[in-house]
Amino acid sequence: MNLKNRLQWILFRRKILKTQGIITHITSYVDDKSILLGPNSIGKNSHIINSKIGRHSYVVNARIVNTQIGSFSSVGANVSIGGLGKHPTKWISTHPIFYSTKKQSGDSFVSNDLFKEHLSTRIGNDVWIGNNVLILDGITIDDGAIIGAGAVVTKDIPPYSIYGGVPAKCISSRTSPEIAAALKELAWWDLDDNILRKISPLFTMTEVSLPLIRLIIDQINKIKNENVTE
């Protein structure tokens, strides 16, 4: 990032984002290609590049590149998501001089790019990413997943699962497959904040279960019907 971009960020863009309910540390940076739906919190030394972050998701300290993050997700400290690039592993050489025009080593043998080095990464809704996690390009982490501290994620992560280790492997599931499917269908993260505020006590009253999800659905429908009749 050059000095001009840094000054624009400090003097102007941080203030504009604040009016949208987006709190950013002065040492952080969000480029003008990124979209933050707000409210959000972006912690110190975080860099958000060409990415989209959903409402109520927050970042403690991370480098996030070419990534879409859903709503209500939590990103811990010293996390790196996307932007690392890939090298071909099944060709004679992994060196970019044979397939990239970017001249990473100061030269290139090709006039056209022959390999897609950077892929988009997708993080779902209600995802918790622990400290010191590394997520490679092109990975999808589905809704409700938890990534343990220090993990290196090299493959897609299914919904409501808990992964950890190097490389990251499944440790356990947060719920049964039936409950995970019901939560995906509920998609509570898409609800209006006014509705979520009213039903929020149900989120912490007991462990998640199918009867609890049905109760939440009933309460949502009740609130929506009340709003229609008002």
CSV table of C-alpha atoms in Angstrom, one decimal:
chain,number,residue,atom,x,y,z
A,1,MET,CA,0.0,0.0,0.0
A,2,ASN,CA,1.5,3.4,-1.0
A,3,LEU,CA,1.5,6.6,1.0
A,4,LYS,CA,-1.4,8.1,-0.9
A,5,ASN,CA,-3.7,5.2,-0.2
A,6,ARG,CA,-2.7,5.2,3.5
A,7,LEU,CA,-3.5,8.9,3.9
A,8,GLN,CA,-6.8,8.5,2.1
A,9,TRP,CA,-7.6,5.7,4.4
A,10,ILE,CA,-6.7,7.5,7.6
A,11,LEU,CA,-8.2,10.9,6.7
A,12,PHE,CA,-11.3,9.9,4.7
A,13,ARG,CA,-12.4,6.3,4.2
A,14,ARG,CA,-12.3,5.3,7.9
A,15,LYS,CA,-14.6,8.2,8.8
A,16,ILE,CA,-17.0,7.3,6.0
A,17,LEU,CA,-17.2,3.7,7.2
A,18,LYS,CA,-17.8,4.8,10.7
A,19,THR,CA,-21.0,6.5,9.6
A,20,GLN,CA,-22.1,3.1,8.4
A,21,GLY,CA,-21.5,1.5,11.7
A,22,ILE,CA,-18.1,0.0,10.7
A,23,ILE,CA,-15.4,0.5,13.3
A,24,THR,CA,-11.8,0.2,12.0
A,25,HIS,CA,-8.5,0.5,13.8
A,26,ILE,CA,-6.2,3.2,12.5
A,27,THR,CA,-3.5,0.6,11.7
A,28,SER,CA,-6.0,-1.5,9.7
A,29,TYR,CA,-6.8,-1.0,6.0
A,30,VAL,CA,-9.8,-1.8,3.8
A,31,ASP,CA,-9.3,-1.2,0.1
A,32,ASP,CA,-11.9,0.5,-2.1
A,33,LYS,CA,-12.7,-2.8,-3.9
A,34,SER,CA,-14.0,-4.3,-0.6
A,35,ILE,CA,-17.5,-4.1,0.7
A,36,LEU,CA,-18.5,-4.2,4.3
A,37,LEU,CA,-22.2,-4.4,5.0
A,38,GLY,CA,-22.0,-3.2,8.5
A,39,PRO,CA,-22.1,-3.1,11.4
A,40,ASN,CA,-18.6,-4.6,11.5
A,41,SER,CA,-15.4,-4.2,13.5
A,42,ILE,CA,-12.0,-4.5,11.9
A,43,GLY,CA,-9.1,-4.7,14.4
A,44,LYS,CA,-5.5,-3.4,14.3
A,45,ASN,CA,-3.2,-4.3,11.5
A,46,SER,CA,-5.9,-6.0,9.6
A,47,HIS,CA,-5.9,-5.8,5.8
A,48,ILE,CA,-9.1,-6.4,3.8
A,49,ILE,CA,-8.4,-6.6,0.1
A,50,ASN,CA,-11.0,-7.2,-2.7
A,51,SER,CA,-13.3,-8.9,-0.2
A,52,LYS,CA,-16.9,-8.7,1.1
A,53,ILE,CA,-17.8,-9.0,4.7
A,54,GLY,CA,-21.4,-9.5,5.9
A,55,ARG,CA,-23.2,-7.8,8.7
A,56,HIS,CA,-22.1,-8.2,12.3
A,57,SER,CA,-19.0,-10.2,11.3
A,58,TYR,CA,-15.8,-9.0,12.9
A,59,VAL,CA,-12.0,-9.3,12.5
A,60,VAL,CA,-9.6,-9.2,15.4
A,61,ASN,CA,-6.4,-9.1,13.3
A,62,ALA,CA,-6.2,-10.7,9.8
A,63,ARG,CA,-5.2,-10.5,6.2
A,64,ILE,CA,-8.2,-11.2,4.1
A,65,VAL,CA,-7.8,-11.2,0.3
A,66,ASN,CA,-10.3,-12.2,-2.5
A,67,THR,CA,-12.7,-13.5,0.1
A,68,GLN,CA,-16.4,-13.4,0.8
A,69,ILE,CA,-17.4,-13.7,4.4
A,70,GLY,CA,-21.0,-14.1,5.5
A,71,SER,CA,-22.8,-12.5,8.4
A,72,PHE,CA,-22.2,-13.1,12.2
A,73,SER,CA,-18.8,-14.7,11.6
A,74,SER,CA,-15.8,-14.3,14.0
A,75,VAL,CA,-12.2,-14.1,12.7
A,76,GLY,CA,-9.5,-14.2,15.3
A,77,ALA,CA,-6.0,-12.8,15.6
A,78,ASN,CA,-3.1,-13.5,13.2
A,79,VAL,CA,-5.4,-15.1,10.6
A,80,SER,CA,-4.6,-15.3,6.9
A,81,ILE,CA,-7.4,-16.0,4.4
A,82,GLY,CA,-6.8,-16.2,0.7
A,83,GLY,CA,-4.4,-14.2,-1.4
A,84,LEU,CA,-1.5,-16.7,-1.1
A,85,GLY,CA,-1.8,-17.9,-4.6
A,86,LYS,CA,-1.3,-21.4,-6.0
A,87,HIS,CA,1.4,-23.3,-7.9
A,88,PRO,CA,0.8,-26.2,-10.3
A,89,THR,CA,1.8,-29.4,-8.6
A,90,LYS,CA,1.5,-31.9,-11.5
A,91,TRP,CA,3.6,-30.1,-14.1
A,92,ILE,CA,7.3,-30.6,-14.5
A,93,SER,CA,8.0,-27.4,-12.5
A,94,THR,CA,6.1,-25.4,-9.9
A,95,HIS,CA,8.0,-22.2,-10.9
A,96,PRO,CA,5.9,-19.3,-12.2
A,97,ILE,CA,8.5,-18.4,-14.9
A,98,PHE,CA,6.8,-21.2,-17.0
A,99,TYR,CA,3.2,-20.1,-16.6
A,100,SER,CA,2.9,-16.5,-15.3
A,101,THR,CA,3.5,-13.2,-17.0
A,102,LYS,CA,3.9,-11.4,-13.6
A,103,LYS,CA,7.7,-12.0,-13.6
A,104,GLN,CA,7.8,-13.0,-9.9
A,105,SER,CA,11.5,-13.9,-10.3
A,106,GLY,CA,12.3,-11.0,-12.6
A,107,ASP,CA,11.6,-12.8,-15.9
A,108,SER,CA,8.9,-14.9,-17.7
A,109,PHE,CA,9.1,-17.4,-20.5
A,110,VAL,CA,5.4,-17.0,-21.6
A,111,SER,CA,3.4,-14.2,-23.1
A,112,ASN,CA,0.1,-15.4,-21.6
A,113,ASP,CA,-0.9,-16.7,-18.2
A,114,LEU,CA,-1.3,-20.4,-18.4
A,115,PHE,CA,-2.4,-21.2,-14.8
A,116,LYS,CA,-4.9,-19.6,-12.5
A,117,GLU,CA,-2.8,-18.6,-9.5
A,118,HIS,CA,-5.5,-16.9,-7.4
A,119,LEU,CA,-8.9,-18.3,-6.5
A,120,SER,CA,-11.7,-16.7,-4.5
A,121,THR,CA,-12.3,-18.0,-1.0
A,122,ARG,CA,-15.8,-18.2,0.7
A,123,ILE,CA,-16.5,-18.2,4.4
A,124,GLY,CA,-20.1,-18.8,5.4
A,125,ASN,CA,-22.3,-17.3,8.1
A,126,ASP,CA,-21.8,-17.9,11.8
A,127,VAL,CA,-18.3,-19.3,11.3
A,128,TRP,CA,-15.7,-19.0,14.1
A,129,ILE,CA,-12.1,-18.9,13.0
A,130,GLY,CA,-9.6,-19.2,15.8
A,131,ASN,CA,-6.2,-17.5,16.2
A,132,ASN,CA,-3.3,-18.2,13.9
A,133,VAL,CA,-5.4,-20.0,11.2
A,134,LEU,CA,-4.2,-20.1,7.6
A,135,ILE,CA,-6.9,-20.7,4.9
A,136,LEU,CA,-5.6,-21.3,1.4
A,137,ASP,CA,-7.1,-19.8,-1.8
A,138,GLY,CA,-10.3,-21.3,-3.2
A,139,ILE,CA,-11.5,-22.9,0.0
A,140,THR,CA,-15.1,-22.9,1.1
A,141,ILE,CA,-15.9,-23.0,4.8
A,142,ASP,CA,-19.6,-23.6,5.1
A,143,ASP,CA,-22.1,-22.1,7.6
A,144,GLY,CA,-21.7,-22.7,11.3
A,145,ALA,CA,-18.2,-24.3,11.1
A,146,ILE,CA,-15.5,-23.8,13.7
A,147,ILE,CA,-11.8,-23.8,12.8
A,148,GLY,CA,-9.4,-24.4,15.7
A,149,ALA,CA,-6.5,-22.2,16.5
A,150,GLY,CA,-3.4,-22.8,14.4
A,151,ALA,CA,-5.1,-24.8,11.8
A,152,VAL,CA,-4.1,-24.8,8.1
A,153,VAL,CA,-7.2,-25.3,6.0
A,154,THR,CA,-6.4,-26.9,2.6
A,155,LYS,CA,-9.8,-28.4,1.8
A,156,ASP,CA,-13.5,-27.3,2.0
A,157,ILE,CA,-15.1,-27.5,5.4
A,158,PRO,CA,-18.7,-28.8,5.7
A,159,PRO,CA,-21.4,-26.9,7.7
A,160,TYR,CA,-21.5,-27.1,11.5
A,161,SER,CA,-18.3,-29.1,11.7
A,162,ILE,CA,-15.2,-28.5,13.9
A,163,TYR,CA,-11.8,-28.7,12.2
A,164,GLY,CA,-8.3,-28.3,13.6
A,165,GLY,CA,-4.7,-29.3,13.0
A,166,VAL,CA,-2.1,-29.2,10.1
A,167,PRO,CA,-3.6,-29.9,7.7
A,168,ALA,CA,-7.0,-29.3,9.2
A,169,LYS,CA,-9.0,-32.4,9.8
A,170,CYS,CA,-12.5,-33.0,11.3
A,171,ILE,CA,-12.4,-33.2,15.0
A,172,SER,CA,-16.2,-33.4,15.6
A,173,SER,CA,-19.5,-32.0,14.6
A,174,ARG,CA,-21.4,-29.2,16.3
A,175,THR,CA,-24.7,-30.9,15.8
A,176,SER,CA,-26.4,-33.9,14.1
A,177,PRO,CA,-26.8,-33.8,10.4
A,178,GLU,CA,-30.6,-33.3,10.8
A,179,ILE,CA,-30.1,-30.3,13.1
A,180,ALA,CA,-27.4,-28.9,10.8
A,181,ALA,CA,-29.8,-29.1,7.8
A,182,ALA,CA,-32.5,-27.5,9.9
A,183,LEU,CA,-30.2,-24.6,10.8
A,184,LYS,CA,-29.2,-24.1,7.2
A,185,GLU,CA,-32.8,-24.0,6.2
A,186,LEU,CA,-33.6,-21.6,9.0
A,187,ALA,CA,-30.9,-19.2,7.9
A,188,TRP,CA,-31.4,-17.0,10.9
A,189,TRP,CA,-28.5,-14.8,9.8
A,190,ASP,CA,-30.7,-13.4,7.0
A,191,LEU,CA,-33.3,-12.1,9.4
A,192,ASP,CA,-33.8,-8.5,10.2
A,193,ASP,CA,-31.9,-7.3,13.3
A,194,ASN,CA,-35.2,-6.2,14.9
A,195,ILE,CA,-36.5,-9.8,14.7
A,196,LEU,CA,-33.2,-11.3,15.9
A,197,ARG,CA,-33.2,-8.9,18.9
A,198,LYS,CA,-36.6,-10.2,20.0
A,199,ILE,CA,-35.8,-13.9,19.6
A,200,SER,CA,-32.2,-13.7,20.9
A,201,PRO,CA,-33.1,-15.2,24.4
A,202,LEU,CA,-33.9,-18.4,22.6
A,203,PHE,CA,-30.4,-18.6,21.2
A,204,THR,CA,-28.9,-19.1,24.7
A,205,MET,CA,-31.6,-20.9,26.6
A,206,THR,CA,-30.5,-24.4,25.9
A,207,GLU,CA,-28.5,-26.6,23.6
A,208,VAL,CA,-29.7,-26.5,20.0
A,209,SER,CA,-32.3,-29.1,19.1
A,210,LEU,CA,-35.1,-29.6,16.5
A,211,PRO,CA,-37.8,-28.6,19.0
A,212,LEU,CA,-35.9,-25.4,19.8
A,213,ILE,CA,-35.6,-24.6,16.1
A,214,ARG,CA,-39.3,-25.2,15.6
A,215,LEU,CA,-39.9,-22.8,18.5
A,216,ILE,CA,-37.7,-20.2,16.9
A,217,ILE,CA,-39.6,-20.6,13.6
A,218,ASP,CA,-42.9,-20.2,15.5
A,219,GLN,CA,-41.7,-17.0,17.2
A,220,ILE,CA,-40.4,-15.6,13.9
A,221,ASN,CA,-43.8,-16.2,12.2
A,222,LYS,CA,-45.6,-14.6,15.2
A,223,ILE,CA,-43.4,-11.5,15.0
A,224,LYS,CA,-43.9,-11.2,11.3
A,225,ASN,CA,-47.7,-11.6,11.6
A,226,GLU,CA,-47.7,-8.9,14.3
A,227,ASN,CA,-45.8,-6.5,12.1
A,228,VAL,CA,-48.3,-7.1,9.2
A,229,THR,CA,-51.3,-6.3,11.4
A,230,GLU,CA,-49.8,-3.2,12.9
